[in-house]
Structure formats: C-alpha cells, structure tokens
CSV table of C-alpha atoms and ligand atoms in Angstrom, one decimal:
chain,number,residue,atom,x,y,z
A,1,MET,CA,13.7,62.6,136.3
A,2,SER,CA,13.4,61.1,139.7
A,3,LYS,CA,12.4,62.8,142.9
A,4,LEU,CA,13.5,61.8,146.4
A,5,LEU,CA,11.1,61.4,149.4
A,6,ILE,CA,12.8,61.5,152.8
A,7,GLU,CA,11.0,60.8,156.0
A,8,GLY,CA,13.0,62.6,158.7
A,9,GLN,CA,13.9,61.9,162.4
A,10,ARG,CA,14.9,58.3,161.8
A,11,LYS,CA,18.0,57.0,163.6
A,12,LEU,CA,20.8,55.6,161.4
A,13,ARG,CA,22.9,52.6,162.4
A,14,GLY,CA,25.3,50.1,160.9
A,15,GLU,CA,28.2,50.4,158.6
A,16,VAL,CA,28.7,51.7,155.1
A,17,ARG,CA,31.5,51.4,152.5
A,18,VAL,CA,32.6,54.7,151.0
A,19,GLN,CA,32.7,54.9,147.2
A,20,GLY,CA,35.7,55.7,145.1
A,21,ALA,CA,36.5,59.4,144.6
A,22,LYS,CA,34.8,61.0,141.7
A,23,ASN,CA,37.4,63.8,141.6
A,24,SER,CA,40.2,61.3,141.4
A,25,ALA,CA,38.5,59.0,138.8
A,26,LEU,CA,37.8,61.9,136.4
A,27,PRO,CA,41.4,63.2,135.9
A,28,ILE,CA,42.8,59.6,135.9
A,29,LEU,CA,40.3,58.5,133.2
A,30,ALA,CA,41.5,61.6,131.1
A,31,ALA,CA,45.1,60.6,131.7
A,32,THR,CA,44.5,57.1,130.3
A,33,ILE,CA,44.7,58.8,126.9
A,34,LEU,CA,48.4,59.3,127.3
A,35,CYS,CA,49.5,55.7,127.5
A,36,GLY,CA,48.0,54.5,124.2
A,37,ASP,CA,47.5,51.2,126.0
A,38,GLU,CA,45.0,49.4,128.2
A,39,SER,CA,44.5,50.6,131.8
A,40,VAL,CA,42.4,48.9,134.5
A,41,LEU,CA,40.8,51.3,137.1
A,42,HIS,CA,39.3,49.7,140.2
A,43,ASN,CA,36.9,51.4,142.7
A,44,CYS,CA,35.4,53.7,140.0
A,45,PRO,CA,32.0,54.8,141.3
A,46,CYS,CA,28.9,54.5,139.2
A,47,LEU,CA,28.0,58.2,138.7
A,48,SER,CA,26.7,60.3,135.8
A,49,ASP,CA,29.9,62.4,135.7
A,50,ILE,CA,31.9,59.2,135.2
A,51,ASP,CA,29.5,58.1,132.4
A,52,VAL,CA,30.0,61.4,130.6
A,53,CYS,CA,33.8,60.9,130.9
A,54,VAL,CA,33.5,57.4,129.4
A,55,GLU,CA,31.3,58.9,126.6
A,56,ILE,CA,34.0,61.4,125.8
A,57,LEU,CA,36.7,58.7,125.8
A,58,ARG,CA,34.6,56.6,123.4
A,59,TYR,CA,33.9,59.6,121.2
A,60,LEU,CA,37.7,60.1,120.9
A,61,GLY,CA,37.9,56.4,119.7
A,62,CYS,CA,39.0,54.8,123.0
A,63,ARG,CA,37.5,51.4,124.0
A,64,VAL,CA,36.0,51.5,127.5
A,65,SER,CA,34.1,48.7,129.3
A,66,ARG,CA,32.7,48.7,132.8
A,67,HIS,CA,32.7,45.5,135.0
A,68,GLY,CA,31.0,46.5,138.3
A,69,HIS,CA,33.3,49.1,139.9
A,70,THR,CA,36.2,48.4,137.5
A,71,LEU,CA,36.6,50.3,134.3
A,72,VAL,CA,38.9,49.0,131.5
A,73,THR,CA,40.0,51.6,129.1
A,74,ASP,CA,42.1,51.1,125.9
A,75,SER,CA,43.3,54.3,124.3
A,76,ARG,CA,45.3,52.5,121.5
A,77,PRO,CA,42.5,53.0,118.9
A,78,MET,CA,42.1,56.7,119.8
A,79,THR,CA,41.7,58.8,116.6
A,80,GLY,CA,39.9,62.0,117.7
A,81,ASP,CA,41.3,65.2,119.1
A,82,GLU,CA,38.0,67.1,119.5
A,83,ILE,CA,35.3,67.1,122.1
A,84,PRO,CA,31.9,68.4,120.9
A,85,THR,CA,30.2,71.2,122.7
A,86,SER,CA,27.3,69.0,123.6
A,87,LEU,CA,29.6,66.7,125.6
A,88,MET,CA,31.6,69.6,127.1
A,89,ARG,CA,28.4,71.1,128.4
A,90,GLN,CA,27.3,67.9,130.2
A,91,MET,CA,30.3,68.2,132.6
A,92,ARG,CA,32.2,71.4,133.4
A,93,SER,CA,35.2,69.5,134.5
A,94,SER,CA,35.8,67.9,131.0
A,95,ILE,CA,38.4,70.7,130.6
A,96,ILE,CA,40.6,68.1,132.3
A,97,PHE,CA,40.8,66.3,128.9
A,98,LEU,CA,42.7,69.3,127.3
A,99,GLY,CA,46.1,68.4,128.5
A,100,ALA,CA,45.8,64.7,127.8
A,101,ILE,CA,44.5,65.2,124.2
A,102,LEU,CA,47.1,67.8,123.4
A,103,ALA,CA,50.0,65.7,124.8
A,104,ARG,CA,48.7,62.6,122.9
A,105,CYS,CA,47.7,64.2,119.5
A,106,GLY,CA,49.6,67.4,119.3
A,107,ARG,CA,46.2,69.2,118.9
A,108,ALA,CA,43.0,69.6,120.9
A,109,TYR,CA,39.7,71.2,120.2
A,110,LEU,CA,37.2,71.8,123.0
A,111,SER,CA,34.7,74.4,124.0
A,112,PHE,CA,34.8,76.6,127.1
A,113,PRO,CA,33.2,74.9,130.0
A,114,GLY,CA,31.0,77.9,130.4
A,115,GLY,CA,29.3,79.1,133.6
A,116,CYS,CA,27.9,76.4,135.9
A,117,GLU,CA,25.8,76.2,139.1
A,118,LEU,CA,28.8,77.4,141.2
A,119,GLY,CA,29.4,80.6,139.2
A,120,PRO,CA,31.8,81.2,136.3
A,121,ARG,CA,34.3,78.4,135.7
A,122,PRO,CA,37.3,80.3,134.3
A,123,ILE,CA,40.1,78.3,132.8
A,124,ASP,CA,42.7,81.0,132.4
A,125,LEU,CA,45.1,79.2,134.7
A,126,HIS,CA,44.8,76.1,132.6
A,127,LEU,CA,45.4,77.9,129.3
A,128,ASP,CA,48.3,80.2,130.6
A,129,ALA,CA,50.1,77.1,131.9
A,130,LEU,CA,49.7,75.1,128.7
A,131,ARG,CA,51.0,78.1,126.7
A,132,LYS,CA,54.1,78.1,128.9
A,133,LEU,CA,54.5,74.4,127.9
A,134,GLY,CA,54.6,75.6,124.3
A,135,ALA,CA,50.9,75.2,123.2
A,136,GLU,CA,49.5,77.7,120.8
A,137,ILE,CA,45.9,78.4,121.9
A,138,THR,CA,43.3,80.4,120.1
A,139,GLU,CA,39.8,81.0,121.3
A,140,HIS,CA,36.8,82.0,119.2
A,141,HIS,CA,33.1,81.6,119.5
A,142,GLY,CA,33.5,79.6,122.7
A,143,ARG,CA,35.8,77.0,121.1
A,144,ILE,CA,39.4,76.5,122.2
A,145,CYS,CA,41.9,75.4,119.6
A,146,CYS,CA,45.2,74.2,120.9
A,147,SER,CA,48.1,72.9,119.0
A,148,ALA,CA,51.7,71.8,119.8
A,149,PRO,CA,52.8,70.2,116.5
A,150,SER,CA,56.4,69.7,117.7
A,151,GLY,CA,55.3,68.5,121.1
A,152,LEU,CA,55.3,70.3,124.4
A,153,CYS,CA,58.4,71.5,126.3
A,154,GLY,CA,58.8,71.4,130.1
A,155,ALA,CA,58.6,74.8,131.8
A,156,SER,CA,58.3,76.4,135.2
A,157,VAL,CA,54.6,77.3,136.0
A,158,ALA,CA,53.7,79.4,139.0
A,159,LEU,CA,49.9,79.1,139.6
A,160,ALA,CA,48.3,82.3,140.8
A,161,PHE,CA,45.8,80.1,142.7
A,162,PRO,CA,46.3,76.4,143.6
A,163,SER,CA,43.7,75.3,141.1
A,164,VAL,CA,43.0,71.5,141.3
A,165,GLY,CA,42.0,71.2,137.6
A,166,ALA,CA,44.9,73.3,136.4
A,167,THR,CA,47.4,71.4,138.4
A,168,GLU,CA,46.0,68.1,137.0
A,169,ASN,CA,46.0,69.4,133.4
A,170,ILE,CA,49.7,70.5,133.7
A,171,MET,CA,50.8,67.2,135.3
A,172,ILE,CA,49.1,65.2,132.6
A,173,ALA,CA,50.4,67.4,129.7
A,174,ALA,CA,53.9,67.6,131.2
A,175,SER,CA,54.3,63.9,131.5
A,176,LEU,CA,55.0,63.5,127.8
A,177,ALA,CA,56.7,66.9,127.4
A,178,LYS,CA,60.4,67.3,126.5
A,179,GLY,CA,62.3,68.3,129.6
A,180,THR,CA,61.2,69.2,133.2
A,181,THR,CA,58.2,71.0,134.4
A,182,ILE,CA,58.0,72.6,137.8
A,183,ILE,CA,54.6,73.6,139.2
A,184,THR,CA,54.7,76.0,142.1
A,185,ASN,CA,51.7,76.9,144.2
A,186,ALA,CA,50.2,73.6,143.0
A,187,ALA,CA,47.0,72.2,144.5
A,188,ARG,CA,47.7,69.6,147.3
A,189,GLU,CA,44.4,67.6,147.2
A,190,PRO,CA,44.6,63.8,147.7
A,191,GLU,CA,43.2,63.5,144.2
A,192,ILE,CA,46.3,65.2,142.9
A,193,VAL,CA,48.4,62.5,144.7
A,194,ASP,CA,46.3,59.7,143.3
A,195,LEU,CA,46.7,61.1,139.8
A,196,ALA,CA,50.5,61.2,140.3
A,197,ASP,CA,50.5,57.6,141.5
A,198,TYR,CA,48.6,56.5,138.4
A,199,LEU,CA,50.9,58.5,136.1
A,200,ASN,CA,54.0,57.1,137.8
A,201,LYS,CA,52.7,53.5,137.5
A,202,CYS,CA,52.3,54.3,133.7
A,203,GLY,CA,56.0,55.2,133.6
A,204,ALA,CA,55.8,58.9,134.2
A,205,CYS,CA,58.2,60.7,136.5
A,206,VAL,CA,56.1,62.9,138.8
A,207,SER,CA,57.4,64.0,142.3
A,208,GLY,CA,56.2,66.3,145.0
A,209,ALA,CA,52.4,65.7,144.4
A,210,GLY,CA,50.5,66.7,147.5
A,211,GLU,CA,53.0,69.4,148.3
A,212,GLY,CA,53.2,73.0,147.0
A,213,THR,CA,55.7,72.2,144.3
A,214,VAL,CA,55.3,69.3,141.8
A,215,ILE,CA,58.1,68.3,139.4
A,216,ILE,CA,57.4,66.3,136.3
A,217,GLU,CA,60.3,64.9,134.2
A,218,GLY,CA,58.9,64.4,130.7
A,219,VAL,CA,59.3,60.9,129.3
A,220,GLY,CA,59.0,59.5,125.7
A,221,SER,CA,56.0,57.3,126.2
A,222,LEU,CA,53.8,55.7,128.8
A,223,HIS,CA,52.3,52.3,129.2
A,224,GLY,CA,49.0,51.1,130.7
A,225,THR,CA,48.6,49.9,134.3
A,226,SER,CA,46.1,48.9,136.9
A,227,HIS,CA,45.1,51.3,139.7
A,228,THR,CA,42.6,51.5,142.5
A,229,ILE,CA,40.9,54.9,143.0
A,230,ILE,CA,41.2,56.4,146.5
A,231,PRO,CA,38.0,56.7,148.6
A,232,ASP,CA,35.8,59.8,148.3
A,233,ARG,CA,36.5,62.1,151.2
A,234,ILE,CA,33.5,64.3,150.4
A,235,VAL,CA,31.1,61.4,150.4
A,236,ALA,CA,32.6,60.4,153.7
A,237,ALA,CA,32.0,63.9,155.1
A,238,THR,CA,28.4,63.8,153.8
A,239,LEU,CA,27.6,60.5,155.5
A,240,MET,CA,29.1,61.8,158.7
A,241,SER,CA,26.8,64.9,158.4
A,242,ALA,CA,23.8,62.5,158.0
A,243,ALA,CA,24.8,60.6,161.2
A,244,ALA,CA,25.4,63.9,163.1
A,245,VAL,CA,22.0,65.4,162.3
A,246,THR,CA,20.1,62.2,163.3
A,247,GLY,CA,22.0,61.6,166.6
A,248,SER,CA,23.3,58.3,165.2
A,249,GLU,CA,26.3,56.1,165.4
A,250,ILE,CA,27.6,54.7,162.1
A,251,LEU,CA,30.8,53.1,160.9
A,252,LEU,CA,32.4,54.2,157.6
A,253,ARG,CA,34.6,51.6,155.9
A,254,ASP,CA,37.3,52.0,153.2
A,255,VAL,CA,38.1,55.6,154.0
A,256,ILE,CA,41.4,57.4,154.5
A,257,PRO,CA,40.9,59.4,157.7
A,258,SER,CA,43.9,61.6,157.0
A,259,HIS,CA,42.1,63.0,154.0
A,260,LEU,CA,39.5,64.4,156.4
A,261,GLY,CA,42.1,66.1,158.7
A,262,SER,CA,40.3,69.5,158.6
A,263,VAL,CA,36.8,68.0,158.6
A,264,ILE,CA,36.9,65.6,161.6
A,265,PRO,CA,37.6,68.4,164.1
A,266,VAL,CA,34.5,70.2,163.0
A,267,PHE,CA,32.4,67.2,163.9
A,268,GLU,CA,34.2,66.9,167.2
A,269,GLU,CA,33.6,70.5,168.0
A,270,ALA,CA,29.9,69.9,167.2
A,271,GLY,CA,29.9,67.3,170.0
A,272,CYS,CA,30.4,64.1,168.0
A,273,GLN,CA,32.7,61.3,169.1
A,274,VAL,CA,34.9,60.4,166.1
A,275,ASP,CA,37.2,57.3,166.3
A,276,THR,CA,39.5,56.5,163.4
A,277,GLN,CA,41.2,53.1,163.0
A,278,GLY,CA,43.0,52.2,159.8
A,279,GLY,CA,40.6,52.6,157.0
A,280,ARG,CA,37.6,53.2,159.2
A,281,ILE,CA,35.8,56.1,160.8
A,282,ASN,CA,33.3,55.5,163.6
A,283,ILE,CA,31.1,58.6,164.4
A,284,SER,CA,28.7,58.8,167.3
A,285,ALA,CA,26.6,61.9,167.5
A,286,PRO,CA,24.9,63.5,170.5
A,287,GLN,CA,21.2,64.1,170.7
A,288,ARG,CA,21.7,67.8,170.1
A,289,LEU,CA,24.8,69.2,168.2
A,290,ARG,CA,26.7,72.2,169.4
A,291,SER,CA,27.5,75.0,166.9
A,292,PHE,CA,31.0,75.0,165.6
A,293,ARG,CA,31.6,78.7,165.4
A,294,MET,CA,33.5,79.3,162.1
A,295,VAL,CA,34.1,77.2,158.9
A,296,ARG,CA,36.3,78.8,156.3
A,297,THR,CA,36.7,76.8,153.0
A,298,THR,CA,40.3,76.9,151.7
A,299,PRO,CA,42.4,74.7,149.4
A,300,TYR,CA,43.6,71.4,150.8
A,301,PRO,CA,44.6,70.7,153.6
A,302,GLY,CA,42.1,73.3,154.7
A,303,PHE,CA,38.3,72.7,155.0
A,304,PRO,CA,37.0,71.5,151.6
A,305,THR,CA,34.5,73.7,149.7
A,306,ASP,CA,32.7,70.5,148.6
A,307,ALA,CA,31.8,69.7,152.2
A,308,GLN,CA,30.5,73.2,153.0
A,309,ALA,CA,26.9,72.5,152.0
A,310,PRO,CA,26.4,69.2,153.8
A,311,VAL,CA,28.1,70.6,156.9
A,312,MET,CA,25.9,73.7,156.8
A,313,ALA,CA,22.9,71.4,156.9
A,314,MET,CA,24.3,70.1,160.1
A,315,ALA,CA,24.8,73.6,161.5
A,316,THR,CA,21.2,74.5,161.0
A,317,VAL,CA,20.1,72.3,163.9
A,318,ALA,CA,23.2,72.8,166.1
A,319,LYS,CA,22.7,74.8,169.3
A,320,GLY,CA,24.2,78.3,168.7
A,321,THR,CA,25.6,80.2,165.8
A,322,THR,CA,28.0,79.0,163.0
A,323,VAL,CA,29.6,81.3,160.5
A,324,PHE,CA,30.7,80.0,157.0
A,325,VAL,CA,33.1,81.7,154.7
A,326,GLU,CA,33.2,80.3,151.2
A,327,ASN,CA,36.5,81.3,149.8
A,328,ILE,CA,36.7,79.0,146.7
A,329,PHE,CA,33.6,79.5,144.6
A,330,GLU,CA,31.6,82.7,144.4
A,331,ASN,CA,28.2,81.3,144.2
A,332,ARG,CA,28.0,78.3,146.4
A,333,TYR,CA,25.1,79.1,148.7
A,334,LYS,CA,22.2,78.1,146.4
A,335,HIS,CA,21.2,75.6,149.1
A,336,VAL,CA,20.6,78.4,151.7
A,337,GLU,CA,17.2,79.4,150.3
A,338,GLU,CA,16.1,75.7,150.2
A,339,LEU,CA,17.3,75.1,153.8
A,340,LYS,CA,15.3,78.0,154.9
A,341,ARG,CA,12.2,76.4,153.4
A,342,LEU,CA,12.8,73.6,155.9
A,343,GLY,CA,12.8,76.1,158.7
A,344,ALA,CA,16.6,76.8,158.9
A,345,ASN,CA,17.7,80.2,160.0
A,346,VAL,CA,20.5,81.2,157.6
A,347,SER,CA,21.5,84.5,156.2
A,348,ALA,CA,24.0,84.6,153.3
A,349,GLU,CA,25.8,87.7,152.1
A,350,GLY,CA,28.5,87.3,149.4
A,351,ARG,CA,31.0,84.8,150.7
A,352,VAL,CA,29.6,84.7,154.3
A,353,ALA,CA,26.7,82.7,155.6
A,354,VAL,CA,25.5,83.0,159.2
A,355,VAL,CA,23.6,80.0,160.6
A,356,GLU,CA,21.5,80.3,163.8
A,357,GLY,CA,20.8,76.8,164.9
A,358,VAL,CA,17.1,76.0,165.4
A,359,GLY,CA,15.5,73.3,167.5
A,360,GLU,CA,13.8,71.5,164.7
A,361,LEU,CA,13.4,71.5,160.9
A,362,PHE,CA,10.1,70.8,159.1
A,363,SER,CA,9.6,69.0,155.9
A,364,ALA,CA,8.8,70.9,152.7
A,365,PRO,CA,9.2,70.5,149.0
A,366,VAL,CA,12.8,71.6,148.1
A,367,GLN,CA,14.7,72.2,144.9
A,368,ALA,CA,18.2,71.0,144.1
A,369,TRP,CA,20.5,73.5,142.4
A,370,ASP,CA,23.8,71.7,142.4
A,371,LEU,CA,25.6,68.6,143.4
A,372,ARG,CA,26.7,69.3,147.0
A,373,GLY,CA,23.6,71.5,147.6
A,374,SER,CA,21.5,68.5,146.9
A,375,ALA,CA,23.5,66.5,149.5
A,376,ALA,CA,22.9,69.3,152.0
A,377,LEU,CA,19.1,69.1,151.4
A,378,VAL,CA,19.2,65.3,151.9
A,379,VAL,CA,21.1,65.7,155.2
A,380,ALA,CA,18.6,68.4,156.4
A,381,ALA,CA,15.6,66.3,155.4
A,382,LEU,CA,16.9,63.4,157.4
A,383,CYS,CA,16.3,65.4,160.6
A,384,ALA,CA,13.2,67.3,159.5
A,385,GLN,CA,9.9,66.4,160.9
A,386,GLY,CA,7.7,64.8,158.2
A,387,VAL,CA,8.4,63.8,154.6
A,388,THR,CA,10.6,66.1,152.5
A,389,GLU,CA,10.4,65.9,148.7
A,390,MET,CA,13.5,66.9,146.7
A,391,ASP,CA,12.5,67.7,143.1
A,392,THR,CA,15.3,66.0,141.3
A,393,THR,CA,18.2,63.6,141.8
A,394,SER,CA,20.0,64.5,138.6
A,395,PHE,CA,22.5,66.6,140.5
A,396,LEU,CA,22.9,64.1,143.3
A,397,GLN,CA,23.7,61.2,141.0
A,398,ARG,CA,26.6,63.2,139.5
A,399,GLY,CA,28.6,62.6,142.7
A,400,TYR,CA,26.8,60.1,145.0
A,401,GLU,CA,26.4,56.5,144.0
A,402,ASP,CA,22.9,55.3,145.0
A,403,LEU,CA,22.8,57.6,148.1
A,404,ASP,CA,19.1,56.6,148.7
A,405,VAL,CA,20.1,52.9,148.8
A,406,THR,CA,23.1,53.7,151.2
A,407,LEU,CA,20.8,55.7,153.5
A,408,ARG,CA,18.1,53.0,153.5
A,409,ASP,CA,20.7,50.4,154.4
A,410,LEU,CA,21.5,52.6,157.4
A,411,GLY,CA,17.9,52.7,158.5
A,412,ALA,CA,16.6,55.9,156.8
A,413,VAL,CA,13.2,56.0,155.1
A,414,VAL,CA,14.2,57.3,151.7
A,415,LYS,CA,12.2,56.7,148.5
A,416,LYS,CA,13.3,57.5,144.9
A,417,ILE,CA,10.2,58.0,142.7
B,501,LIG,C1,37.8,70.7,141.5
B,501,LIG,O1,37.2,71.7,140.6
B,501,LIG,C2,36.7,69.8,141.9
B,501,LIG,N1,36.2,69.1,140.7
B,501,LIG,C3,35.6,70.6,142.6
B,501,LIG,O2,34.6,69.6,143.0
B,501,LIG,C4,36.2,71.2,143.8
B,501,LIG,O3,35.2,72.0,144.4
B,501,LIG,C5,37.3,72.1,143.4
B,501,LIG,O4,38.3,71.4,142.7
B,501,LIG,C6,38.0,72.8,144.6
B,501,LIG,O5,38.5,71.8,145.4
B,501,LIG,C7,36.8,68.1,140.2
B,501,LIG,O6,37.9,67.7,140.6
B,501,LIG,C8,36.2,67.4,139.0
B,501,LIG,P1,39.7,74.8,140.9
B,501,LIG,P2,38.1,72.7,139.8
B,501,LIG,O7,40.3,74.9,139.6
B,501,LIG,O8,39.3,72.0,139.3
B,501,LIG,C9,39.1,79.4,140.1
B,501,LIG,C10,32.4,68.7,143.3
B,501,LIG,O9,31.4,69.1,143.9
B,501,LIG,N2,39.8,79.1,138.9
B,501,LIG,O10,40.5,74.4,142.1
B,501,LIG,O11,37.2,73.3,138.8
B,501,LIG,C11,37.7,78.8,140.1
B,501,LIG,O12,36.8,79.7,139.5
B,501,LIG,C12,33.3,69.7,142.4
B,501,LIG,O13,32.8,67.5,143.2
B,501,LIG,C13,40.2,80.2,138.1
B,501,LIG,O14,40.0,81.4,138.4
B,501,LIG,O15,38.4,73.8,140.9
B,501,LIG,C14,37.4,78.6,141.5
B,501,LIG,O16,36.9,79.8,142.1
B,501,LIG,C15,32.7,71.1,142.5
B,501,LIG,N3,40.9,80.0,136.9
B,501,LIG,C16,38.7,78.3,142.2
B,501,LIG,O17,39.7,78.7,141.2
B,501,LIG,C17,41.2,78.7,136.5
B,501,LIG,O18,41.8,78.6,135.4
B,501,LIG,C18,38.9,76.8,142.4
B,501,LIG,O19,38.9,76.1,141.2
B,501,LIG,C19,40.8,77.6,137.3
B,501,LIG,C20,40.1,77.9,138.5
C-alpha cells in the first residue's frame, strides 16, 4: 500500500496529456463481449478499475492483452456467464457486465454490487429495464440470476432517473435484442455517446445517444472493431483544480473542452483565465481565487458529481463563501473531514456543504475514503504549507493514471512511498 507525500505551495507549469476516460473504457470493455470477435481499444488508461474489468473478461474466457494504452480483446473463446462475488466486490460498476453477458449467453449470474464509499449503489433501474426487455431476474442471498433463453425483445424503457450505468446496460443488451428499444430520460454523458459510437462501429444501430431519448434497433450479430476512448473530463477538471489552487498556468492536451461546458465557467468565476483551442485547454490562475458562490451537481450536461470533490478543494482557499449541493450521491462528502484537518472551513449537512474560504491550508496526515475524495486531498495538499501525507493511493489509482508522475512533471514535489 503506497502513501503519497505532497509538498505544497509549489507553482505548476508546462503541459500535460489527459488520459482516456475510465468511465468510457469500462462499459466499452463490457460491450466487447457482444461481438464474439476481436476489438482493439486505444487510449485505455492504466488504472486498477480497468485491470479488474480485464480480469472479469478473462474469467469469462475472453482473451485480453495490453500494449501500452491499447487493449486487444477477443471474446470469441468466451464460455462463462457468471462473475464471482470476489470480482464483483472489487469494482461496484461491474454491474455493467450484466447486459452484455445476458445478451451474449442468454443467462447471467452476478452478485449485487453492494454499498460502496458513495453510499448504497442500487441497481433497481438496471433490473427493471432488463425485465422490460424480457429477462427473468431472480435475486437471492445477494446473487442475481438473469435468464432470457429465447433472447431479449426490444421495448420502451422510461428511466425514473437518467442513470449512466442503467442507460449503458440497456444500450448494450438492446443491441442484440429482437426489435426496437427506446430509452427515454436516458443519461446524456459523453461516455454514453462514446459507447454508442463503439457499438455502431461493431454494426449496432444506436441513435440519439447524448440526448434524452436513445433508440436501439436490435441486430442479429455484431463484429469487432477498433476504437479510441475519449479523454477523461474528470481528470481534466482535477488537473485544472491543481493549477487553480497553486496560482499556476498549465496547458491540457487531448481534451474535449465541450465535455467541460459546465465546469469551465466555475473556474472563470473563480478568477481563472481559461482558453480553449481545439483539443486543448489553457488555464491561468490568479494568485488568490474568488469564491464561486454555488455548485449544484446534476446529470450531464450539468456540473458533474465526480468533479465536486476536487473543485471543493479549490473552494477551500478561495476568497468568500461557496455552497455545494450534491444531488447525485447521498454520501459524497467524506473528503470534508479530511479537508478540515488541513485547515479548511467546511460544514456539510446532508446534501449541502458550505465552504468558507481561508487564506492558507496547513499540511497534516489525511485519510483517503474514495476515488474523487482522494483527488480533492491531493489538490488541497498542493497549496497547503508543508508536506502532507495521504495514507493510501489505492483509491486514487482506480481513476488517475500515475497522478504523482503527472504532477511531478508539472513541477510539483510529490513522492509515492
Ligand atoms: C457512473 O456511475 C460513474 N461510474 C460514476 O463515476 C458517476 O459518478 C455516475 O455515473 C454519475 O455520473 C462509471 O461510469 C463507472 P448512476 P453509476 O447510475 O452508473 C442512483 C467515478 O468517480 N441509481 O448515474 O453508478 C444511484 O444510487 C464514479 O468515476 C439508482 O437509484 O451512476 C445514484 O444516486 C463514481 N438506481 C444515482 O442514481 C439504479 O438502478 C446516479 O447513479 C442506478 C442508479
């Protein structure tokens, strides 16, 4: 288990390439099961969540090999239709395999993802939707048994909440269903569009991805393809927060600025100069940030819940008060207590957190509780006086590829021990 030592108050400078999106690579890797063929996925970040995903594919009998940031998967030899609890527990989002295994094998056996660091992770929307597509689903002792022996049939599915995972599971399962599936109140995240692009390259017929209604015309079979994963907008927002808190100017390469449409204005309101040009974002931060009043997390294209923690770290040293309302997850303020150890003035009650900006943070040993909370602690440590020690990088490496190396390349003094 590695720790991270971060010496604060160092300016950052230079340019950095933003990694491929974890939350796009995961559903697309699951979808490779459908084509019973070889797929080549470029720009796959080296993360522990991706490693778990690869382990699941191999457990099911698929062949997967990694060549730098390219993953080659071949689901021809797939024989399994069951994911053991041990693997399900390693990554809550492995529920995304349900639709793919069911569509390919006609049966699927998984366990409930169970609670996680963000609170309960219900999957009712996933299961209700798959039942509408004709799946018979029984649940006992934490295991989910799905079957659709005569295949799935297209249906209309109205999601009570635009769940990213549920939208992805339905798109994947419906691609090989008989007939047409219409998802209303679908999630609109860029990762949904990337999944649709991959599926259509494999011969699927998905339209409307990125809008509220997604239509999938089922096809008889799919074939392999090659695909490049989109850049990770949350990693981009995190690096922007690092520049903001250290009064730095950095250039992010290989990003898609339009994916940060609700994030960039927050940095501008905080006093940063943000210039976007093609696939680049240049951010130049003032010596002291201004508070940005109110941040409400909502489904895309609103402010992303995954950026709430790193941007809160930024608010802790901005001049004035910033109010956060976390509308997506019910327990996503675990980083608040740790930020307070660094001298931040934050009070969280239910979904609301009020941040009174302070002039300076001071190093202290802090504990990581979840992926984006860890990122928030790294951002805060970058502007704290002294050397901050974060107890583990196990959460960070789920979503950030070598963040310590990236920050060192930008001039930060960060050591992994
Ligand atoms: C995806 O999780 C992302 N993970 C999350 O990123 C992200 O925070 C989230 O979408 C929201 O954008 C991946 O893509 C792998 P949801 P997902 O289904 O699909 C409730 C990160 O840090 N809900 O949109 O699990 C749920 O409890 C991770 O990279 C139900 O009630 O998110 C939550 O409150 C964290 N029933 C809300 O909807 C369901 O059946 C949003 O969940 C499903 C979800």
